[in-house]
PDB file of C-alpha atoms in Angstrom:
ATOM      1  CA  MET A   1     -19.003 -46.595 -12.413  1.00  0.00           C
ATOM      2  CA  GLN A   2     -20.847 -44.218 -10.456  1.00  0.00           C
ATOM      3  CA  LEU A   3     -20.915 -40.687 -11.606  1.00  0.00           C
ATOM      4  CA  GLY A   4     -18.647 -38.206  -9.437  1.00  0.00           C
ATOM      5  CA  ASN A   5     -19.035 -34.695  -7.899  1.00  0.00           C
ATOM      6  CA  TYR A   6     -17.009 -33.307 -10.408  1.00  0.00           C
ATOM      7  CA  ILE A   7     -16.985 -32.204 -13.839  1.00  0.00           C
ATOM      8  CA  VAL A   8     -14.194 -30.682 -16.105  1.00  0.00           C
ATOM      9  CA  TYR A   9     -14.343 -27.819 -19.089  1.00  0.00           C
ATOM     10  CA  VAL A  10     -11.470 -27.621 -21.494  1.00  0.00           C
ATOM     11  CA  ASP A  11     -10.080 -25.001 -24.047  1.00  0.00           C
ATOM     12  CA  GLU A  12      -7.205 -24.380 -25.577  1.00  0.00           C
ATOM     13  CA  SER A  13      -5.514 -21.145 -26.948  1.00  0.00           C
ATOM     14  CA  GLY A  14      -2.721 -21.211 -30.024  1.00  0.00           C
ATOM     15  CA  ASP A  15      -2.181 -23.812 -32.206  1.00  0.00           C
ATOM     16  CA  HIS A  16      -0.020 -27.284 -31.600  1.00  0.00           C
ATOM     17  CA  SER A  17       1.499 -27.194 -35.130  1.00  0.00           C
ATOM     18  CA  MET A  18       5.371 -27.890 -35.164  1.00  0.00           C
ATOM     19  CA  THR A  19       5.978 -27.215 -38.453  1.00  0.00           C
ATOM     20  CA  SER A  20       4.651 -23.242 -39.000  1.00  0.00           C
ATOM     21  CA  ILE A  21       5.281 -21.842 -35.092  1.00  0.00           C
ATOM     22  CA  ASP A  22       4.020 -18.159 -34.722  1.00  0.00           C
ATOM     23  CA  GLU A  23       6.780 -16.138 -33.783  1.00  0.00           C
ATOM     24  CA  ASN A  24       4.380 -13.514 -32.333  1.00  0.00           C
ATOM     25  CA  TYR A  25       2.487 -16.406 -30.128  1.00  0.00           C
ATOM     26  CA  PRO A  26       4.951 -19.170 -30.258  1.00  0.00           C
ATOM     27  CA  ILE A  27       2.906 -21.170 -27.528  1.00  0.00           C
ATOM     28  CA  PHE A  28       0.178 -23.618 -26.632  1.00  0.00           C
ATOM     29  CA  SER A  29      -1.521 -22.902 -23.597  1.00  0.00           C
ATOM     30  CA  LEU A  30      -4.543 -25.886 -22.339  1.00  0.00           C
ATOM     31  CA  ALA A  31      -6.627 -25.090 -19.567  1.00  0.00           C
ATOM     32  CA  PHE A  32      -9.101 -27.154 -17.591  1.00  0.00           C
ATOM     33  CA  CYS A  33     -11.714 -25.743 -15.077  1.00  0.00           C
ATOM     34  CA  VAL A  34     -12.435 -28.389 -12.827  1.00  0.00           C
ATOM     35  CA  PHE A  35     -15.743 -27.635 -10.953  1.00  0.00           C
ATOM     36  CA  LYS A  36     -18.068 -29.326  -8.237  1.00  0.00           C
ATOM     37  CA  LYS A  37     -21.430 -30.114 -10.020  1.00  0.00           C
ATOM     38  CA  SER A  38     -23.493 -28.563  -6.964  1.00  0.00           C
ATOM     39  CA  ASP A  39     -21.354 -25.295  -7.728  1.00  0.00           C
ATOM     40  CA  TYR A  40     -21.460 -25.193 -10.909  1.00  0.00           C
ATOM     41  CA  ILE A  41     -24.892 -25.907 -11.226  1.00  0.00           C
ATOM     42  CA  ARG A  42     -25.937 -23.077  -7.895  1.00  0.00           C
ATOM     43  CA  VAL A  43     -23.166 -20.173  -8.701  1.00  0.00           C
ATOM     44  CA  ALA A  44     -21.608 -20.597 -12.205  1.00  0.00           C
ATOM     45  CA  VAL A  45     -24.313 -21.175 -14.425  1.00  0.00           C
ATOM     46  CA  PRO A  46     -26.591 -18.380 -12.483  1.00  0.00           C
ATOM     47  CA  ALA A  47     -22.887 -15.808 -12.809  1.00  0.00           C
ATOM     48  CA  MET A  48     -22.810 -15.845 -16.288  1.00  0.00           C
ATOM     49  CA  GLN A  49     -26.681 -15.732 -17.056  1.00  0.00           C
ATOM     50  CA  GLU A  50     -26.975 -12.990 -15.317  1.00  0.00           C
ATOM     51  CA  PHE A  51     -24.352 -11.397 -16.932  1.00  0.00           C
ATOM     52  CA  LYS A  52     -25.560 -12.028 -20.170  1.00  0.00           C
ATOM     53  CA  PHE A  53     -28.988 -10.685 -19.744  1.00  0.00           C
ATOM     54  CA  ARG A  54     -27.369  -7.430 -18.295  1.00  0.00           C
ATOM     55  CA  TRP A  55     -25.105  -7.058 -21.187  1.00  0.00           C
ATOM     56  CA  PHE A  56     -27.519  -8.526 -24.149  1.00  0.00           C
ATOM     57  CA  GLY A  57     -30.672  -8.942 -22.901  1.00  0.00           C
ATOM     58  CA  HIS A  58     -30.550 -12.371 -23.745  1.00  0.00           C
ATOM     59  CA  ASP A  59     -28.518 -15.725 -23.058  1.00  0.00           C
ATOM     60  CA  THR A  60     -27.605 -16.998 -26.497  1.00  0.00           C
ATOM     61  CA  VAL A  61     -24.925 -15.359 -26.646  1.00  0.00           C
ATOM     62  CA  VAL A  62     -21.706 -17.630 -26.717  1.00  0.00           C
ATOM     63  CA  MET A  63     -18.582 -15.766 -25.247  1.00  0.00           C
ATOM     64  CA  HIS A  64     -15.485 -16.373 -27.220  1.00  0.00           C
ATOM     65  CA  GLU A  65     -12.063 -14.838 -26.209  1.00  0.00           C
ATOM     66  CA  ALA A  66     -11.156 -14.156 -29.416  1.00  0.00           C
ATOM     67  CA  ASP A  67     -14.659 -12.229 -30.890  1.00  0.00           C
ATOM     68  CA  ILE A  68     -14.084 -10.088 -27.639  1.00  0.00           C
ATOM     69  CA  VAL A  69     -10.895  -9.164 -28.266  1.00  0.00           C
ATOM     70  CA  LYS A  70     -11.632  -8.321 -31.991  1.00  0.00           C
ATOM     71  CA  ARG A  71     -15.045  -6.745 -31.156  1.00  0.00           C
ATOM     72  CA  ARG A  72     -16.628  -9.141 -33.768  1.00  0.00           C
ATOM     73  CA  GLY A  73     -20.490  -9.809 -34.049  1.00  0.00           C
ATOM     74  CA  SER A  74     -22.667  -9.647 -30.786  1.00  0.00           C
ATOM     75  CA  PHE A  75     -19.201  -7.617 -29.303  1.00  0.00           C
ATOM     76  CA  HIS A  76     -19.190  -4.822 -32.086  1.00  0.00           C
ATOM     77  CA  PHE A  77     -20.468  -2.167 -28.950  1.00  0.00           C
ATOM     78  CA  LEU A  78     -16.885  -2.942 -27.576  1.00  0.00           C
ATOM     79  CA  GLN A  79     -15.220  -0.216 -30.262  1.00  0.00           C
ATOM     80  CA  TYR A  80     -16.391   2.290 -27.500  1.00  0.00           C
ATOM     81  CA  ASP A  81     -14.036   2.635 -24.898  1.00  0.00           C
ATOM     82  CA  LYS A  82     -16.077   3.189 -21.615  1.00  0.00           C
ATOM     83  CA  LEU A  83     -18.266   0.338 -22.856  1.00  0.00           C
ATOM     84  CA  ARG A  84     -15.843  -1.862 -22.728  1.00  0.00           C
ATOM     85  CA  ASP A  85     -14.122  -0.818 -19.864  1.00  0.00           C
ATOM     86  CA  ARG A  86     -17.724  -1.283 -17.930  1.00  0.00           C
ATOM     87  CA  PHE A  87     -17.646  -4.815 -19.717  1.00  0.00           C
ATOM     88  CA  MET A  88     -14.278  -6.076 -19.082  1.00  0.00           C
ATOM     89  CA  THR A  89     -14.785  -5.354 -15.241  1.00  0.00           C
ATOM     90  CA  ASP A  90     -17.587  -6.813 -15.315  1.00  0.00           C
ATOM     91  CA  LEU A  91     -16.860  -9.742 -17.247  1.00  0.00           C
ATOM     92  CA  THR A  92     -13.704 -10.085 -14.565  1.00  0.00           C
ATOM     93  CA  GLY A  93     -15.685  -9.902 -11.849  1.00  0.00           C
ATOM     94  CA  ILE A  94     -17.621 -12.739 -13.269  1.00  0.00           C
ATOM     95  CA  ILE A  95     -14.241 -14.747 -13.846  1.00  0.00           C
ATOM     96  CA  GLU A  96     -13.793 -14.196 -10.384  1.00  0.00           C
ATOM     97  CA  GLN A  97     -16.846 -15.531  -9.021  1.00  0.00           C
ATOM     98  CA  MET A  98     -16.570 -18.600 -10.702  1.00  0.00           C
ATOM     99  CA  PRO A  99     -16.298 -21.597  -8.021  1.00  0.00           C
ATOM    100  CA  MET A 100     -13.757 -23.437  -9.728  1.00  0.00           C
ATOM    101  CA  THR A 101      -9.872 -24.608  -9.658  1.00  0.00           C
ATOM    102  CA  VAL A 102      -7.962 -24.100 -12.550  1.00  0.00           C
ATOM    103  CA  ILE A 103      -5.188 -26.310 -13.763  1.00  0.00           C
ATOM    104  CA  SER A 104      -2.957 -25.672 -16.765  1.00  0.00           C
ATOM    105  CA  SER A 105      -0.299 -26.246 -18.753  1.00  0.00           C
ATOM    106  CA  VAL A 106       1.506 -24.147 -21.447  1.00  0.00           C
ATOM    107  CA  ILE A 107       3.911 -25.550 -23.919  1.00  0.00           C
ATOM    108  CA  ARG A 108       6.957 -23.176 -24.948  1.00  0.00           C
ATOM    109  CA  LYS A 109       6.621 -24.714 -28.778  1.00  0.00           C
ATOM    110  CA  ASP A 110       9.880 -22.366 -30.213  1.00  0.00           C
ATOM    111  CA  ARG A 111      11.719 -23.657 -27.230  1.00  0.00           C
ATOM    112  CA  LEU A 112      10.617 -27.184 -27.440  1.00  0.00           C
ATOM    113  CA  LYS A 113      12.185 -27.265 -31.047  1.00  0.00           C
ATOM    114  CA  ARG A 114      14.914 -26.034 -30.233  1.00  0.00           C
ATOM    115  CA  LYS A 115      15.904 -28.903 -27.095  1.00  0.00           C
ATOM    116  CA  TYR A 116      14.342 -31.907 -28.676  1.00  0.00           C
ATOM    117  CA  ALA A 117      15.441 -33.315 -32.012  1.00  0.00           C
ATOM    118  CA  ARG A 118      12.128 -35.130 -32.404  1.00  0.00           C
ATOM    119  CA  PRO A 119       9.084 -33.079 -30.177  1.00  0.00           C
ATOM    120  CA  GLU A 120       6.318 -34.213 -28.858  1.00  0.00           C
ATOM    121  CA  ASN A 121       2.707 -32.797 -30.189  1.00  0.00           C
ATOM    122  CA  PRO A 122       2.463 -29.908 -27.735  1.00  0.00           C
ATOM    123  CA  TYR A 123      -1.482 -30.409 -27.656  1.00  0.00           C
ATOM    124  CA  GLN A 124      -0.322 -34.469 -26.485  1.00  0.00           C
ATOM    125  CA  LEU A 125       2.137 -32.791 -23.773  1.00  0.00           C
ATOM    126  CA  GLY A 126      -0.456 -30.740 -22.670  1.00  0.00           C
ATOM    127  CA  LEU A 127      -3.199 -32.957 -22.371  1.00  0.00           C
ATOM    128  CA  LEU A 128      -0.944 -35.393 -20.059  1.00  0.00           C
ATOM    129  CA  PHE A 129       0.252 -32.653 -18.094  1.00  0.00           C
ATOM    130  CA  CYS A 130      -3.160 -31.324 -17.135  1.00  0.00           C
ATOM    131  CA  MET A 131      -4.790 -34.738 -16.919  1.00  0.00           C
ATOM    132  CA  GLU A 132      -2.616 -36.235 -14.530  1.00  0.00           C
ATOM    133  CA  MET A 133      -2.750 -33.001 -12.108  1.00  0.00           C
ATOM    134  CA  ALA A 134      -6.581 -33.134 -12.642  1.00  0.00           C
ATOM    135  CA  HIS A 135      -6.308 -36.603 -11.494  1.00  0.00           C
ATOM    136  CA  ALA A 136      -4.335 -35.961  -8.556  1.00  0.00           C
ATOM    137  CA  PHE A 137      -6.705 -33.228  -7.645  1.00  0.00           C
ATOM    138  CA  ILE A 138      -9.618 -35.623  -7.773  1.00  0.00           C
ATOM    139  CA  ARG A 139      -7.750 -38.154  -5.968  1.00  0.00           C
ATOM    140  CA  HIS A 140      -6.863 -35.359  -3.197  1.00  0.00           C
ATOM    141  CA  ASN A 141     -10.771 -34.760  -2.826  1.00  0.00           C
ATOM    142  CA  GLU A 142     -11.437 -38.579  -2.666  1.00  0.00           C
ATOM    143  CA  ASN A 143     -13.608 -38.707  -5.685  1.00  0.00           C
ATOM    144  CA  HIS A 144     -11.472 -40.771  -7.884  1.00  0.00           C
ATOM    145  CA  ASP A 145     -13.588 -43.469  -7.936  1.00  0.00           C
ATOM    146  CA  GLN A 146     -16.408 -42.345  -9.267  1.00  0.00           C
ATOM    147  CA  GLN A 147     -16.590 -41.240 -13.142  1.00  0.00           C
ATOM    148  CA  CYS A 148     -15.735 -37.928 -14.139  1.00  0.00           C
ATOM    149  CA  HIS A 149     -16.769 -35.973 -17.065  1.00  0.00           C
ATOM    150  CA  ILE A 150     -13.737 -33.776 -19.201  1.00  0.00           C
ATOM    151  CA  VAL A 151     -15.540 -31.810 -21.875  1.00  0.00           C
ATOM    152  CA  CYS A 152     -14.165 -30.557 -24.753  1.00  0.00           C
ATOM    153  CA  GLU A 153     -15.015 -28.374 -27.576  1.00  0.00           C
ATOM    154  CA  SER A 154     -15.029 -30.295 -30.801  1.00  0.00           C
ATOM    155  CA  ARG A 155     -11.803 -29.732 -32.949  1.00  0.00           C
ATOM    156  CA  SER A 156     -13.566 -30.754 -36.199  1.00  0.00           C
ATOM    157  CA  PRO A 157     -15.970 -27.717 -37.158  1.00  0.00           C
ATOM    158  CA  ARG A 158     -17.405 -29.645 -40.186  1.00  0.00           C
ATOM    159  CA  GLU A 159     -18.258 -32.771 -38.556  1.00  0.00           C
ATOM    160  CA  LYS A 160     -20.860 -33.726 -35.245  1.00  0.00           C
ATOM    161  CA  ALA A 161     -18.699 -32.838 -32.196  1.00  0.00           C
ATOM    162  CA  GLY A 162     -16.561 -36.181 -31.897  1.00  0.00           C
ATOM    163  CA  ARG A 163     -16.947 -37.822 -35.116  1.00  0.00           C
ATOM    164  CA  GLY A 164     -14.417 -35.637 -37.152  1.00  0.00           C
ATOM    165  CA  LYS A 165     -10.763 -37.126 -37.537  1.00  0.00           C
ATOM    166  CA  GLU A 166      -9.389 -34.115 -35.313  1.00  0.00           C
ATOM    167  CA  ASP A 167     -11.838 -35.200 -32.095  1.00  0.00           C
ATOM    168  CA  ALA A 168     -11.073 -38.998 -32.920  1.00  0.00           C
ATOM    169  CA  ALA A 169      -7.304 -38.535 -32.757  1.00  0.00           C
ATOM    170  CA  LEU A 170      -7.754 -36.222 -29.391  1.00  0.00           C
ATOM    171  CA  GLU A 171     -10.040 -39.189 -27.712  1.00  0.00           C
ATOM    172  CA  LEU A 172      -7.266 -42.007 -29.140  1.00  0.00           C
ATOM    173  CA  GLU A 173      -4.618 -39.691 -27.441  1.00  0.00           C
ATOM    174  CA  PHE A 174      -6.993 -38.906 -24.341  1.00  0.00           C
ATOM    175  CA  ARG A 175      -7.604 -42.842 -23.775  1.00  0.00           C
ATOM    176  CA  ARG A 176      -4.388 -43.380 -23.974  1.00  0.00           C
ATOM    177  CA  ILE A 177      -3.356 -41.570 -21.169  1.00  0.00           C
ATOM    178  CA  ALA A 178      -6.053 -42.617 -19.291  1.00  0.00           C
ATOM    179  CA  ALA A 179      -5.022 -46.012 -19.578  1.00  0.00           C
ATOM    180  CA  GLY A 180      -1.483 -45.398 -18.445  1.00  0.00           C
ATOM    181  CA  ASP A 181       0.188 -46.104 -21.858  1.00  0.00           C
ATOM    182  CA  HIS A 182       1.652 -42.658 -22.396  1.00  0.00           C
ATOM    183  CA  TYR A 183       5.591 -43.592 -22.530  1.00  0.00           C
ATOM    184  CA  LEU A 184       5.871 -40.525 -20.034  1.00  0.00           C
ATOM    185  CA  GLN A 185       3.947 -42.354 -17.862  1.00  0.00           C
ATOM    186  CA  GLY A 186       6.647 -45.116 -17.422  1.00  0.00           C
ATOM    187  CA  GLY A 187       3.516 -48.094 -17.858  1.00  0.00           C
ATOM    188  CA  ARG A 188       3.085 -47.270 -13.459  1.00  0.00           C
ATOM    189  CA  GLN A 189      -0.231 -48.971 -12.361  1.00  0.00           C
ATOM    190  CA  GLU A 190      -0.883 -45.275 -10.407  1.00  0.00           C
ATOM    191  CA  ALA A 191      -0.834 -43.514 -13.972  1.00  0.00           C
ATOM    192  CA  LYS A 192      -4.109 -45.161 -14.658  1.00  0.00           C
ATOM    193  CA  MET A 193      -7.331 -42.624 -14.374  1.00  0.00           C
ATOM    194  CA  PRO A 194      -9.909 -44.702 -15.061  1.00  0.00           C
ATOM    195  CA  CYS A 195     -12.335 -42.111 -13.746  1.00  0.00           C
ATOM    196  CA  PHE A 196     -11.953 -40.083 -16.468  1.00  0.00           C
ATOM    197  CA  ASP A 197     -14.318 -39.754 -19.680  1.00  0.00           C
ATOM    198  CA  ILE A 198     -14.065 -37.604 -22.573  1.00  0.00           C
ATOM    199  CA  VAL A 199     -17.055 -36.091 -23.886  1.00  0.00           C
ATOM    200  CA  PHE A 200     -16.889 -33.813 -27.180  1.00  0.00           C
ATOM    201  CA  ALA A 201     -19.358 -30.279 -27.524  1.00  0.00           C
ATOM    202  CA  SER A 202     -20.153 -28.412 -30.422  1.00  0.00           C
ATOM    203  CA  LYS A 203     -18.295 -24.858 -30.843  1.00  0.00           C
ATOM    204  CA  LEU A 204     -21.805 -23.579 -31.221  1.00  0.00           C
ATOM    205  CA  ALA A 205     -22.783 -24.923 -27.326  1.00  0.00           C
ATOM    206  CA  ASN A 206     -23.608 -22.474 -24.787  1.00  0.00           C
ATOM    207  CA  SER A 207     -22.062 -24.043 -21.880  1.00  0.00           C
ATOM    208  CA  THR A 208     -21.069 -22.029 -19.418  1.00  0.00           C
ATOM    209  CA  GLY A 209     -17.793 -23.915 -18.309  1.00  0.00           C
ATOM    210  CA  LEU A 210     -16.761 -24.487 -21.902  1.00  0.00           C
ATOM    211  CA  GLN A 211     -17.423 -20.425 -22.239  1.00  0.00           C
ATOM    212  CA  ILE A 212     -15.153 -20.013 -18.848  1.00  0.00           C
ATOM    213  CA  ALA A 213     -12.371 -22.047 -20.248  1.00  0.00           C
ATOM    214  CA  ASP A 214     -12.170 -20.212 -23.628  1.00  0.00           C
ATOM    215  CA  LEU A 215     -12.116 -17.023 -21.595  1.00  0.00           C
ATOM    216  CA  ILE A 216      -8.911 -18.072 -19.601  1.00  0.00           C
ATOM    217  CA  ALA A 217      -6.758 -20.098 -21.616  1.00  0.00           C
ATOM    218  CA  ARG A 218      -5.187 -17.370 -23.420  1.00  0.00           C
ATOM    219  CA  PRO A 219      -4.669 -14.724 -20.587  1.00  0.00           C
ATOM    220  CA  ILE A 220      -2.823 -17.669 -19.207  1.00  0.00           C
ATOM    221  CA  GLY A 221      -0.192 -17.954 -22.399  1.00  0.00           C
ATOM    222  CA  LEU A 222       0.060 -14.891 -22.561  1.00  0.00           C
ATOM    223  CA  ARG A 223       1.639 -14.367 -18.928  1.00  0.00           C
ATOM    224  CA  ILE A 224       3.804 -16.626 -19.586  1.00  0.00           C
ATOM    225  CA  LEU A 225       4.992 -15.395 -23.249  1.00  0.00           C
ATOM    226  CA  LYS A 226       4.930 -11.623 -22.180  1.00  0.00           C
ATOM    227  CA  GLY A 227       5.388 -11.486 -18.363  1.00  0.00           C
ATOM    228  CA  ASP A 228       6.167  -8.211 -17.763  1.00  0.00           C
ATOM    229  CA  GLN A 229       2.765  -6.827 -19.274  1.00  0.00           C
ATOM    230  CA  PRO A 230      -0.225  -5.652 -16.911  1.00  0.00           C
ATOM    231  CA  ASN A 231      -2.730  -8.939 -17.234  1.00  0.00           C
ATOM    232  CA  ARG A 232      -5.704  -8.220 -15.109  1.00  0.00           C
ATOM    233  CA  ALA A 233      -7.452 -11.847 -16.289  1.00  0.00           C
ATOM    234  CA  PHE A 234      -4.820 -13.644 -14.998  1.00  0.00           C
ATOM    235  CA  ASP A 235      -4.245 -11.912 -11.828  1.00  0.00           C
ATOM    236  CA  VAL A 236      -7.975 -12.890 -11.071  1.00  0.00           C
ATOM    237  CA  ILE A 237      -7.068 -16.730 -12.729  1.00  0.00           C
ATOM    238  CA  SER A 238      -3.784 -16.820 -11.014  1.00  0.00           C
ATOM    239  CA  GLN A 239      -5.981 -17.361  -7.418  1.00  0.00           C
ATOM    240  CA  LYS A 240      -7.627 -20.436  -8.694  1.00  0.00           C
ATOM    241  CA  PHE A 241      -4.829 -22.304  -9.665  1.00  0.00           C
ATOM    242  CA  TRP A 242      -4.709 -25.626  -7.436  1.00  0.00           C
ATOM    243  CA  ASN A 243      -2.504 -25.551  -4.848  1.00  0.00           C
ATOM    244  CA  GLY A 244      -1.242 -28.932  -4.832  1.00  0.00           C
ATOM    245  CA  PRO A 245      -2.096 -31.699  -2.095  1.00  0.00           C
ATOM    246  CA  MET A 246      -0.768 -29.903   0.523  1.00  0.00           C
ATOM    247  CA  GLY A 247      -1.876 -26.309  -0.114  1.00  0.00           C
ATOM    248  CA  ARG A 248       1.511 -24.700  -0.096  1.00  0.00           C
ATOM    249  CA  SER A 249       2.633 -23.776  -3.945  1.00  0.00           C
ATOM    250  CA  GLN A 250      -0.142 -21.541  -5.631  1.00  0.00           C
ATOM    251  CA  SER A 251       1.887 -22.264  -9.166  1.00  0.00           C
ATOM    252  CA  PHE A 252       1.604 -25.930  -8.649  1.00  0.00           C
ATOM    253  CA  GLY A 253      -1.708 -26.598 -10.701  1.00  0.00           C
ATOM    254  CA  LEU A 254       0.323 -24.386 -13.882  1.00  0.00           C
ATOM    255  CA  LYS A 255       2.835 -26.905 -15.687  1.00  0.00           C
ATOM    256  CA  VAL A 256       5.241 -24.551 -18.016  1.00  0.00           C
ATOM    257  CA  PHE A 257       7.702 -26.876 -20.520  1.00  0.00           C
ATOM    258  CA  PRO A 258      10.105 -26.715 -21.229  1.00  0.00           C
TER     259      PRO A 258
END
């Protein structure tokens, strides 16, 4: 299959365990950042590189949302209020510049457990929802007959990316959905997504796309969990959700379940 014009970067916020649910964050948020490759090369990567040189003097820093929030490692300087405000304003501007389409799913694990006697795995549900929407987006842009890589951060830190048990389980579920074999897909021919292939990247990979996905997954989850709280990042992210094939609904690219 010929290589296509789009690439997707994926990250998550929260865990997918249904046995121990964190009452302070009882959700699983999955974010797909869809880039046209030409835009990614010409706009996204240079914008992130310039940001890093501006703030750190080099481009080896990996932007992890958790490290930023907890002011760890390279982000220790964010303990100073004025610097933190400037940094966050600049970072929000970088996200705003990103020429991407966002597709996301948020699974309310607390509600899922109350509603179903045998609830589905939150990661598998979120992956199904996001892959279906991403495929609809690719089809809408008439690129579904060409290969589109979906890049995921490795979930097996002690193994080479793509080789650990967690990665193997994710790849199995990914290929099941791409083949249209998930029971929620109903065995429909049109549910198949042969254009998608999965790529695993190390947590240390300095990938602009993965870092952007990491930065937006939690703000999306927080908006669903605490909708009444100010969320500057989400205000920017929300402008990038896919509006659907008819371009009418800003929330089309965000699936909240149940």
